[in-house]
XYZ file of C-alpha atoms in Angstrom:
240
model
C 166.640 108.220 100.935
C 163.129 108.464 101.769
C 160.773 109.822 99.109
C 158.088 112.654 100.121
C 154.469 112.264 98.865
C 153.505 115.852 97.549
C 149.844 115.327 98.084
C 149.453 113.931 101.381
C 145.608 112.334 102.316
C 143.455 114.677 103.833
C 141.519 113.156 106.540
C 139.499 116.458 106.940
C 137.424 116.029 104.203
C 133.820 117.552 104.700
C 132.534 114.237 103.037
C 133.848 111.993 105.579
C 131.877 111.357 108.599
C 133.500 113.133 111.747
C 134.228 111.105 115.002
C 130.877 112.072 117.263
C 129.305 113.346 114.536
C 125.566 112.586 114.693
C 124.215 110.099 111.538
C 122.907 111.857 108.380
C 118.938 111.175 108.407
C 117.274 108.416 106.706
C 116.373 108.959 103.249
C 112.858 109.555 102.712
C 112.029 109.808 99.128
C 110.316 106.493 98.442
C 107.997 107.042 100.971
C 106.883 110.748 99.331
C 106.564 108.304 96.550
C 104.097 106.986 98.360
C 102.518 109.229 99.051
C 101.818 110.566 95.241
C 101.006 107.218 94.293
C 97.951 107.974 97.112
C 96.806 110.802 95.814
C 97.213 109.981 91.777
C 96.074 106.504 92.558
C 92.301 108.113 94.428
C 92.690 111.009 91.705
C 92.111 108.091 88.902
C 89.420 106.460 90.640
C 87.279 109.730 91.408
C 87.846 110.441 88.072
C 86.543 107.373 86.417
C 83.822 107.345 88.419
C 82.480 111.258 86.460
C 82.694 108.804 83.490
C 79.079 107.197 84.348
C 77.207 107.065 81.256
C 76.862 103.691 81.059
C 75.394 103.356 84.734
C 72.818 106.515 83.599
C 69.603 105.144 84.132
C 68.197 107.566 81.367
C 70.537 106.022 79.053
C 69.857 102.301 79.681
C 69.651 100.580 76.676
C 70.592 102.849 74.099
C 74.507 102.579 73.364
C 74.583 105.005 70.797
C 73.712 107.727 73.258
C 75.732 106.132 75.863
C 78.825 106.532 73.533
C 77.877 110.161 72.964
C 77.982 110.961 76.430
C 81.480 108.816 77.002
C 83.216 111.192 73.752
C 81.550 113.942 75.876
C 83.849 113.113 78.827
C 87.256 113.406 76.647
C 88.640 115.762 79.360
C 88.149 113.535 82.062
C 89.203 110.400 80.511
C 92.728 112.222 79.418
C 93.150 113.189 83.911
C 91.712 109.822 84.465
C 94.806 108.085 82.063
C 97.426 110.333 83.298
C 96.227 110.229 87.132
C 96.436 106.383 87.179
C 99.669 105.565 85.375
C 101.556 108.705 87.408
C 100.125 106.284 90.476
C 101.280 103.048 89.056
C 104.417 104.255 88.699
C 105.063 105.989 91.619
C 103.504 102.381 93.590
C 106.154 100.899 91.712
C 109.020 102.674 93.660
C 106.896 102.493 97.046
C 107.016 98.765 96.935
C 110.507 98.581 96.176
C 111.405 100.843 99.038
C 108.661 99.198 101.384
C 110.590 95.709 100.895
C 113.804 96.996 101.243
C 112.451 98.945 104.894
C 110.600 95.786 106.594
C 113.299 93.503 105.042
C 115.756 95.397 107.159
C 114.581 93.990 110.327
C 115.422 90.022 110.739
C 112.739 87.967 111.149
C 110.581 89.937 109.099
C 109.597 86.653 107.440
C 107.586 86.522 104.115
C 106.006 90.350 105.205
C 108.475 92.162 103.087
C 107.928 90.211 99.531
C 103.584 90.108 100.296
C 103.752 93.944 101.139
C 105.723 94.504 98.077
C 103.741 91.515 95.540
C 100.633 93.354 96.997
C 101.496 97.012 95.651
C 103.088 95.642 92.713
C 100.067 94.223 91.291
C 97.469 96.794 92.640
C 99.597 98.880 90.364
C 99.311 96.404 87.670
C 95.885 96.728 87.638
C 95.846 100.265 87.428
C 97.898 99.696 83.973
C 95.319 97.398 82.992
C 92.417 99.601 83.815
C 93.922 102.705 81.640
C 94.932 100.261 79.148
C 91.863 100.988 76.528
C 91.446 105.086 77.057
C 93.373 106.088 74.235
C 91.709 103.398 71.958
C 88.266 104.634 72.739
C 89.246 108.179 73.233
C 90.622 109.047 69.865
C 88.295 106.865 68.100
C 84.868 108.988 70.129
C 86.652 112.052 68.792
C 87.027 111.084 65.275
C 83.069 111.109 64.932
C 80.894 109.374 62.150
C 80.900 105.834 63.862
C 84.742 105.373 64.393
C 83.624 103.491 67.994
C 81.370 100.751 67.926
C 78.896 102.458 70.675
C 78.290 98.650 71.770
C 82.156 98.336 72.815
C 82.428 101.962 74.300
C 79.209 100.468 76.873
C 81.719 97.915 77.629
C 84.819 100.152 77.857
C 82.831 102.305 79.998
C 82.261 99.144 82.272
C 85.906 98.447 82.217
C 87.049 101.805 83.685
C 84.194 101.664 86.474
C 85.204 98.767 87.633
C 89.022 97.704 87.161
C 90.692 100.902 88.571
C 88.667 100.405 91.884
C 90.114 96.887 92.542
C 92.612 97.667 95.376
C 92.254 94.607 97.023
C 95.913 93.624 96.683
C 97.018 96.880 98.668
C 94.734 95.215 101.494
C 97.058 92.167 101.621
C 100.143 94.617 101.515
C 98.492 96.590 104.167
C 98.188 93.467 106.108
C 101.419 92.831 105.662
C 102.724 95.937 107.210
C 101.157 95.142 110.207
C 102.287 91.400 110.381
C 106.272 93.446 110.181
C 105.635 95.707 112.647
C 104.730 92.643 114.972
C 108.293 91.993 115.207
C 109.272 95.472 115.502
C 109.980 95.946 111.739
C 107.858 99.450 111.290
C 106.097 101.783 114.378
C 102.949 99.754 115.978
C 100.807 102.576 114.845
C 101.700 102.336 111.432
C 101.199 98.380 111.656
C 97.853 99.304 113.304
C 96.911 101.243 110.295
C 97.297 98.397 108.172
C 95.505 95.932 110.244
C 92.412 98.230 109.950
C 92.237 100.090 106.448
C 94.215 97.198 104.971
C 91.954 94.571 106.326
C 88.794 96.248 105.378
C 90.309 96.795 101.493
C 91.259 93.114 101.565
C 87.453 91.719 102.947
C 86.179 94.159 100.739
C 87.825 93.140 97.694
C 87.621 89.829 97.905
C 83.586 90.656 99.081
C 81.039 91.252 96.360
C 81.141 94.583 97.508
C 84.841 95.174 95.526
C 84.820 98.582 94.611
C 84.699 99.990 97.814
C 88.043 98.592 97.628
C 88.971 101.382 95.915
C 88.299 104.091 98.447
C 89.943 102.572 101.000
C 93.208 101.227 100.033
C 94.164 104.501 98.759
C 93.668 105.752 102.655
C 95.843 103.438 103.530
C 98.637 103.795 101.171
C 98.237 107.624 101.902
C 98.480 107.343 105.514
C 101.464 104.387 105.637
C 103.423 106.498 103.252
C 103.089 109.923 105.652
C 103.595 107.772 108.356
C 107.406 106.684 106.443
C 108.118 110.033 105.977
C 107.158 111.986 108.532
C 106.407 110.080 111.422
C 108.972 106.706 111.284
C 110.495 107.239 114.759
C 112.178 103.770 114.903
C 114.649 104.764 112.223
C 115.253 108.323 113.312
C 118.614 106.057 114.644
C 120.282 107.277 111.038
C 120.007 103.756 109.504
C 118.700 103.220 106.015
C 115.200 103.750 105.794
């Protein structure tokens, strides 16, 4: 005798794919990542830059005043801190979904892990350059001396100068555009990285550095639009 099943498999499931059914889009969210790491990551450096005490020329010379005006700046220190780890960690998950995009495409070569090292350590920079606000800023706020005005000149040096260093986007930037040779990412998109990430890697590694910082954000803004919006060679349904 031939037992029944009660409970026979449905194969008209709505979570199965149909036969003919068109491919469920790419998924998209690392790239909008991307593209708040952009705007946090240029948020933190205009914001460090309205912390320019030390680089007043009415103020050369005399740290104590210099370390007056700094506490003065508490406000913009506290959107400078938040702006730049909110980018760093946002880069974070950009990189990881930049590898796992150009690594998709064989013979990608050594593109996917320099896009990838490149973001990873602009973002550890941008640790590194926040790492001393809340040292300085609760000690300007306690008052009667609590900051040597000799080391707030020098933190005010540090946040001027490490939070622009984007020169390691450059080299992912460059990367991009070595992928796309073979087809791994849209040629416009590797074109964008040819250009804005050249210039922030010859700028960084220049004497003129900091402009680093204005222009790898561009890029990183623009590549990670480009991912979301405008990635035509995935559009195929494959994972993006």
């Amino acid at each position: 005798m031939t037992a029944t099943t009660s409970n026979p498999v449905r194969t008209d499931r709505g979570d199965l794919p149909r036969p003919g059914a068109a491919a469920p889009p790419p998924p998209r969210a690392w790239a909008l990542t991307g593209v708040v790491a952009a705007l946090a990551g240029a948020g933190a450096v205009v914001a460090s830059s309205l912390v320019a005490a030390v680089y007043d020329p009415a103020l050369a010379g005399d740290p104590e005043r210099i370390a007056e005006a700094v506490g003065d700046k508490a406000p913009v220190i506290v959107a400078f801190h938040v702006l730049g780890l909110l980018g760093a960690v946002a880069t974070v998950v950009f990189a990881a979904g930049l590898h796992r995009r150009l690594a998709a495409r064989p013979g990608a070569g050594l593109a996917p892990a320099v896009a990838a090292a490149g973001l990873l350590g602009t973002a550890l920079v941008t640790v590194l350059g926040t790492g001393l606000d809340t040292e300085f800023l609760f000690a300007s706020q306690a008052g009667d001396g609590a900051a040597d005005p000799h080391a707030v000149v020098f933190y005010n040096h540090w946040i001027g100068t490490i939070p622009w260093c984007w020169v390691l986007a450059g080299l992912a930037g460059v990367a991009v555009w070595r992928a796309s040779r073979v087809g791994a990412v849209p040629t416009w998109i590797g074109r964008v990285g040819l250009v804005l990430g050249g210039l922030t890697l010859l700028l960084g590694i220049s004497p003129l550095q900091y402009m680093a910082g204005m222009t790898g954000p561009v890029w990183l803004l623009v590549t990670a639009i480009g991912f979301a919006v405008g990635d035509r060679a995935r559009r195929d349904g494959a994972d993006a």
